[in-house]
């Protein structure tokens, strides 16, 4: 079974090719792109399309690679030994399995999502090289080696906040999710709002893409933000003519769903001021 566009996710042709190539090669798929372009949701949709369980590991700035393998609670074992707890005789009682361990020991093939790998420190990807390449790791406290029963489908996302090591990149199949063109974005919108009228959709997306192209914008609104904006427009039952810009303000209606910092709001206010001064 191969991945393709689903009822809840519009995948471009190059994205479907990348997913299926990574599955065929049994390589991790490294997905890069702007925040909000559906990288995390891709893993969920791949799991659904391939009818496989999904295991999600969301990386934070404090996450260490070994946490994906297992964590050993030495403090808890010491405390229990002082209390005379019989559990201390088996070290396995103090080992918590990480997401990679769960994926490796699964009886059936799974999809493993390693989300936002670039949030962790630069050594994080290197520390997972061998485990992701050989699909096994050693547990020093018990002396056992954990090997994958079936190689999972590994999807790794990155927001490109920092460069990833070359050695890590060589082991991945890479795909960059470009921001959707108007036609693709319209298709995505219709998946989420199947009853939206064509006139409103056209007017909203025209204004949205004009906003994204404003020079000096610090944070361009993403796919998820335009969906939030359209949800508000539909909730307010606005018509296409309601989206026409107020000549006194360059800001779109309900702009808080699209502009997420003070600098960008001030940018549009300055543009409106300059436009009034030229009249």
Short mmCIF file of C-alpha atoms in Angstrom, two decimals:
data_model
loop_
_atom_site.label_atom_id
_atom_site.label_comp_id
_atom_site.label_asym_id
_atom_site.label_seq_id
_atom_site.Cartn_x
_atom_site.Cartn_y
_atom_site.Cartn_z
CA UNK A 1 0.00 0.00 0.00
CA UNK A 2 1.35 3.42 -0.95
CA UNK A 3 0.78 6.88 0.42
CA UNK A 4 -1.27 9.37 -1.57
CA UNK A 5 -3.59 12.30 -0.93
CA UNK A 6 -6.15 11.33 1.71
CA UNK A 7 -9.59 12.65 2.57
CA UNK A 8 -8.02 14.85 5.24
CA UNK A 9 -4.68 15.78 3.70
CA UNK A 10 -3.73 17.21 0.31
CA UNK A 11 -0.31 15.91 -0.70
CA UNK A 12 1.49 17.24 -3.76
CA UNK A 13 2.94 14.80 -6.25
CA UNK A 14 6.53 15.42 -5.17
CA UNK A 15 5.60 14.82 -1.52
CA UNK A 16 3.92 11.49 -2.26
CA UNK A 17 6.97 10.46 -4.28
CA UNK A 18 9.25 11.37 -1.35
CA UNK A 19 7.19 9.43 1.21
CA UNK A 20 6.98 6.31 -0.94
CA UNK A 21 10.67 6.50 -1.86
CA UNK A 22 11.66 6.68 1.82
CA UNK A 23 9.40 3.72 2.62
CA UNK A 24 10.89 1.70 -0.25
CA UNK A 25 14.48 2.57 0.71
CA UNK A 26 13.72 2.02 4.42
CA UNK A 27 15.38 5.33 5.17
CA UNK A 28 14.15 8.02 7.55
CA UNK A 29 12.21 10.74 5.72
CA UNK A 30 13.48 14.16 6.78
CA UNK A 31 10.78 16.75 6.09
CA UNK A 32 11.72 20.43 6.16
CA UNK A 33 9.62 23.54 5.57
CA UNK A 34 7.99 26.58 7.09
CA UNK A 35 6.14 26.06 10.39
CA UNK A 36 2.49 25.32 9.74
CA UNK A 37 2.91 23.59 6.36
CA UNK A 38 1.66 20.21 7.61
CA UNK A 39 4.90 18.39 8.43
CA UNK A 40 3.68 16.85 11.69
CA UNK A 41 0.27 16.05 10.24
CA UNK A 42 2.02 14.25 7.38
CA UNK A 43 3.20 11.48 9.74
CA UNK A 44 -0.32 11.00 11.05
CA UNK A 45 -1.71 10.80 7.53
CA UNK A 46 1.00 8.36 6.42
CA UNK A 47 0.15 6.11 9.38
CA UNK A 48 -3.52 6.30 8.47
CA UNK A 49 -2.94 5.67 4.77
CA UNK A 50 -0.64 2.69 5.42
CA UNK A 51 -2.90 1.43 8.24
CA UNK A 52 -0.01 1.45 10.71
CA UNK A 53 0.13 2.51 14.38
CA UNK A 54 1.78 5.89 15.04
CA UNK A 55 4.33 6.60 17.77
CA UNK A 56 5.08 10.32 18.27
CA UNK A 57 8.24 11.73 19.85
CA UNK A 58 8.02 15.50 20.18
CA UNK A 59 11.48 16.97 20.68
CA UNK A 60 12.10 19.94 22.98
CA UNK A 61 15.17 22.07 23.60
CA UNK A 62 15.97 19.97 26.68
CA UNK A 63 15.42 16.58 25.02
CA UNK A 64 18.40 14.21 24.92
CA UNK A 65 18.81 11.40 22.41
CA UNK A 66 19.03 8.68 25.07
CA UNK A 67 15.51 9.57 26.21
CA UNK A 68 14.26 8.15 22.95
CA UNK A 69 15.91 4.84 23.84
CA UNK A 70 15.24 4.54 27.56
CA UNK A 71 15.71 6.28 30.89
CA UNK A 72 17.12 4.63 34.01
CA UNK A 73 15.73 5.87 37.33
CA UNK A 74 18.81 5.43 39.54
CA UNK A 75 17.46 7.83 42.19
CA UNK A 76 14.21 5.89 42.47
CA UNK A 77 16.08 2.61 42.84
CA UNK A 78 18.31 4.07 45.56
CA UNK A 79 15.27 5.36 47.43
CA UNK A 80 13.54 1.99 47.23
CA UNK A 81 16.67 0.18 48.42
CA UNK A 82 16.74 2.40 51.50
CA UNK A 83 13.10 1.48 52.15
CA UNK A 84 13.77 -2.23 51.68
CA UNK A 85 11.57 -2.54 48.60
CA UNK A 86 12.02 -5.92 46.88
CA UNK A 87 11.63 -4.24 43.46
CA UNK A 88 15.28 -3.16 43.62
CA UNK A 89 16.38 -6.72 42.85
CA UNK A 90 15.27 -6.31 39.23
CA UNK A 91 16.80 -3.31 37.49
CA UNK A 92 14.12 -3.54 34.80
CA UNK A 93 11.66 -2.05 37.26
CA UNK A 94 13.55 1.23 36.96
CA UNK A 95 13.93 1.43 33.19
CA UNK A 96 11.37 3.46 31.26
CA UNK A 97 11.19 2.63 27.59
CA UNK A 98 11.53 5.51 25.16
CA UNK A 99 9.76 6.03 21.85
CA UNK A 100 12.43 4.25 19.79
CA UNK A 101 12.31 1.23 22.09
CA UNK A 102 8.52 1.14 21.75
CA UNK A 103 8.82 1.30 17.95
CA UNK A 104 11.54 -1.36 17.82
CA UNK A 105 9.71 -3.89 19.99
CA UNK A 106 6.31 -3.45 18.32
CA UNK A 107 4.94 -6.70 16.91
CA UNK A 108 3.79 -4.91 13.77
CA UNK A 109 5.39 -2.21 11.68
CA UNK A 110 4.75 1.32 12.98
CA UNK A 111 5.26 4.90 11.87
CA UNK A 112 7.69 6.72 14.16
CA UNK A 113 7.49 10.52 14.16
CA UNK A 114 10.49 12.45 15.51
CA UNK A 115 9.03 15.93 15.53
CA UNK A 116 11.06 19.16 15.32
CA UNK A 117 14.48 17.56 15.65
CA UNK A 118 16.17 20.93 15.19
CA UNK A 119 14.87 22.13 18.58
CA UNK A 120 17.41 19.95 20.40
CA UNK A 121 21.13 20.64 20.64
CA UNK A 122 23.39 19.99 17.66
CA UNK A 123 24.62 16.63 19.01
CA UNK A 124 21.10 15.19 19.19
CA UNK A 125 20.95 13.94 15.56
CA UNK A 126 24.50 12.52 15.73
CA UNK A 127 23.63 10.63 18.91
CA UNK A 128 20.87 8.79 17.04
CA UNK A 129 22.89 7.91 13.93
CA UNK A 130 23.71 4.32 14.82
CA UNK A 131 20.31 3.53 16.30
CA UNK A 132 18.41 4.78 13.27
CA UNK A 133 20.87 3.20 10.85
CA UNK A 134 21.22 -0.25 12.44
CA UNK A 135 17.80 -0.26 14.16
CA UNK A 136 19.24 -1.54 17.43
CA UNK A 137 20.78 -0.27 20.66
CA UNK A 138 22.37 -1.66 23.82
CA UNK A 139 20.88 -1.34 27.31
CA UNK A 140 23.90 -1.13 29.61
CA UNK A 141 22.00 -1.67 32.86
CA UNK A 142 20.59 -5.05 31.75
CA UNK A 143 23.18 -6.08 29.15
CA UNK A 144 20.52 -6.68 26.50
CA UNK A 145 20.42 -5.49 22.92
CA UNK A 146 17.11 -4.19 21.64
CA UNK A 147 16.61 -4.85 17.92
CA UNK A 148 13.72 -3.79 15.74
CA UNK A 149 11.41 -6.68 14.87
CA UNK A 150 10.31 -4.73 11.80
CA UNK A 151 11.98 -1.55 10.58
CA UNK A 152 9.57 1.31 11.34
CA UNK A 153 8.66 4.04 8.89
CA UNK A 154 10.60 6.98 10.39
CA UNK A 155 9.46 10.54 9.64
CA UNK A 156 11.60 13.37 11.03
CA UNK A 157 10.47 16.98 10.86
CA UNK A 158 12.57 20.14 11.02
CA UNK A 159 11.68 23.84 10.93
CA UNK A 160 15.21 24.64 9.71
CA UNK A 161 16.07 26.49 12.92
CA UNK A 162 19.60 25.08 12.74
CA UNK A 163 21.67 23.08 10.28
CA UNK A 164 21.71 19.33 10.79
CA UNK A 165 24.98 17.35 10.62
CA UNK A 166 26.05 16.03 7.22
CA UNK A 167 26.43 12.48 8.55
CA UNK A 168 22.82 12.55 9.68
CA UNK A 169 21.59 14.01 6.39
CA UNK A 170 23.33 11.26 4.41
CA UNK A 171 21.20 8.66 6.15
CA UNK A 172 17.88 10.37 5.36
CA UNK A 173 15.69 10.87 2.32
CA UNK A 174 15.13 14.63 2.28
CA UNK A 175 12.06 16.56 1.19
CA UNK A 176 11.31 20.28 1.49
CA UNK A 177 7.61 21.12 1.69
CA UNK A 178 7.19 24.31 -0.30
CA UNK A 179 4.46 26.70 0.68
CA UNK A 180 1.35 25.72 -1.31
CA UNK A 181 0.55 27.62 -4.49
CA UNK A 182 -2.94 29.18 -4.69
CA UNK A 183 -4.48 26.15 -6.41
CA UNK A 184 -3.08 23.69 -3.86
CA UNK A 185 -4.01 25.93 -0.94
CA UNK A 186 -7.56 26.20 -2.28
CA UNK A 187 -7.73 22.40 -2.38
CA UNK A 188 -6.47 22.23 1.22
CA UNK A 189 -9.10 24.75 2.31
CA UNK A 190 -11.89 22.79 0.65
CA UNK A 191 -10.82 19.67 2.57
CA UNK A 192 -11.37 21.56 5.83
CA UNK A 193 -14.33 23.68 4.70
CA UNK A 194 -16.12 21.73 1.96
CA UNK A 195 -19.07 24.13 1.88
CA UNK A 196 -17.10 27.34 1.42
CA UNK A 197 -18.32 29.50 -1.48
CA UNK A 198 -15.93 30.02 -4.38
CA UNK A 199 -16.26 33.83 -4.29
CA UNK A 200 -15.30 34.03 -0.61
CA UNK A 201 -12.45 31.56 -1.05
CA UNK A 202 -11.03 33.48 -4.01
CA UNK A 203 -11.27 36.84 -2.26
CA UNK A 204 -9.74 35.50 0.97
CA UNK A 205 -6.83 33.71 -0.70
CA UNK A 206 -6.09 36.70 -2.93
CA UNK A 207 -5.83 38.90 0.15
CA UNK A 208 -3.84 36.25 2.01
CA UNK A 209 -1.20 35.88 -0.71
CA UNK A 210 -0.94 39.67 -1.06
CA UNK A 211 -0.29 39.86 2.68
CA UNK A 212 2.43 37.18 2.51
CA UNK A 213 4.25 39.16 -0.20
CA UNK A 214 4.42 42.43 1.75
CA UNK A 215 8.13 43.39 1.97
CA UNK A 216 9.52 43.47 5.48
CA UNK A 217 7.05 41.02 7.00
CA UNK A 218 8.78 39.34 9.92
CA UNK A 219 6.60 36.23 10.10
CA UNK A 220 4.64 35.20 7.06
CA UNK A 221 1.33 33.53 7.95
CA UNK A 222 1.24 29.79 7.33
CA UNK A 223 -1.29 27.24 6.11
CA UNK A 224 -2.58 26.60 9.61
CA UNK A 225 -3.07 30.33 10.15
CA UNK A 226 -5.05 30.87 6.95
CA UNK A 227 -7.31 27.98 8.02
CA UNK A 228 -7.88 29.67 11.38
CA UNK A 229 -8.62 32.95 9.59
CA UNK A 230 -11.12 31.33 7.23
CA UNK A 231 -12.82 29.60 10.15
CA UNK A 232 -13.36 33.04 11.70
CA UNK A 233 -14.59 34.53 8.42
CA UNK A 234 -17.14 31.73 8.09
CA UNK A 235 -18.19 32.04 11.73
CA UNK A 236 -18.80 35.77 11.18
CA UNK A 237 -20.69 34.93 7.96
CA UNK A 238 -18.67 37.52 6.04
CA UNK A 239 -19.18 38.06 2.33
CA UNK A 240 -16.38 38.68 -0.20
CA UNK A 241 -17.10 42.42 -0.21
CA UNK A 242 -16.61 42.48 3.57
CA UNK A 243 -12.95 41.61 3.00
CA UNK A 244 -12.23 44.77 1.07
CA UNK A 245 -9.59 46.73 2.90
CA UNK A 246 -10.59 49.79 4.83
CA UNK A 247 -8.76 52.73 3.13
CA UNK A 248 -7.82 53.96 6.60
CA UNK A 249 -6.11 50.69 7.48
CA UNK A 250 -4.02 48.22 5.49
CA UNK A 251 -4.82 45.46 8.00
CA UNK A 252 -7.11 42.62 6.87
CA UNK A 253 -10.28 41.77 8.77
CA UNK A 254 -9.63 39.66 11.88
CA UNK A 255 -5.89 40.10 11.29
CA UNK A 256 -4.99 38.59 14.67
CA UNK A 257 -5.34 35.15 13.12
CA UNK A 258 -2.70 35.99 10.51
CA UNK A 259 -0.24 38.47 12.07
CA UNK A 260 1.42 37.16 15.21
CA UNK A 261 3.73 39.94 16.38
CA UNK A 262 3.63 43.66 17.03
CA UNK A 263 6.24 44.53 14.40
CA UNK A 264 4.12 43.15 11.56
CA UNK A 265 0.99 44.94 12.78
CA UNK A 266 2.97 48.20 12.96
CA UNK A 267 4.29 47.56 9.45
CA UNK A 268 0.74 47.56 8.06
CA UNK A 269 -0.16 50.63 10.09
CA UNK A 270 2.83 52.48 8.57
CA UNK A 271 1.81 51.37 5.09
CA UNK A 272 -1.70 52.73 5.67
CA UNK A 273 -0.26 56.02 6.99
CA UNK A 274 2.01 56.39 3.95
CA UNK A 275 -0.86 55.61 1.59
CA UNK A 276 -3.02 58.34 3.19
CA UNK A 277 -0.13 60.81 2.92
CA UNK A 278 0.16 60.24 -0.82
CA UNK A 279 -3.49 61.09 -1.46
#
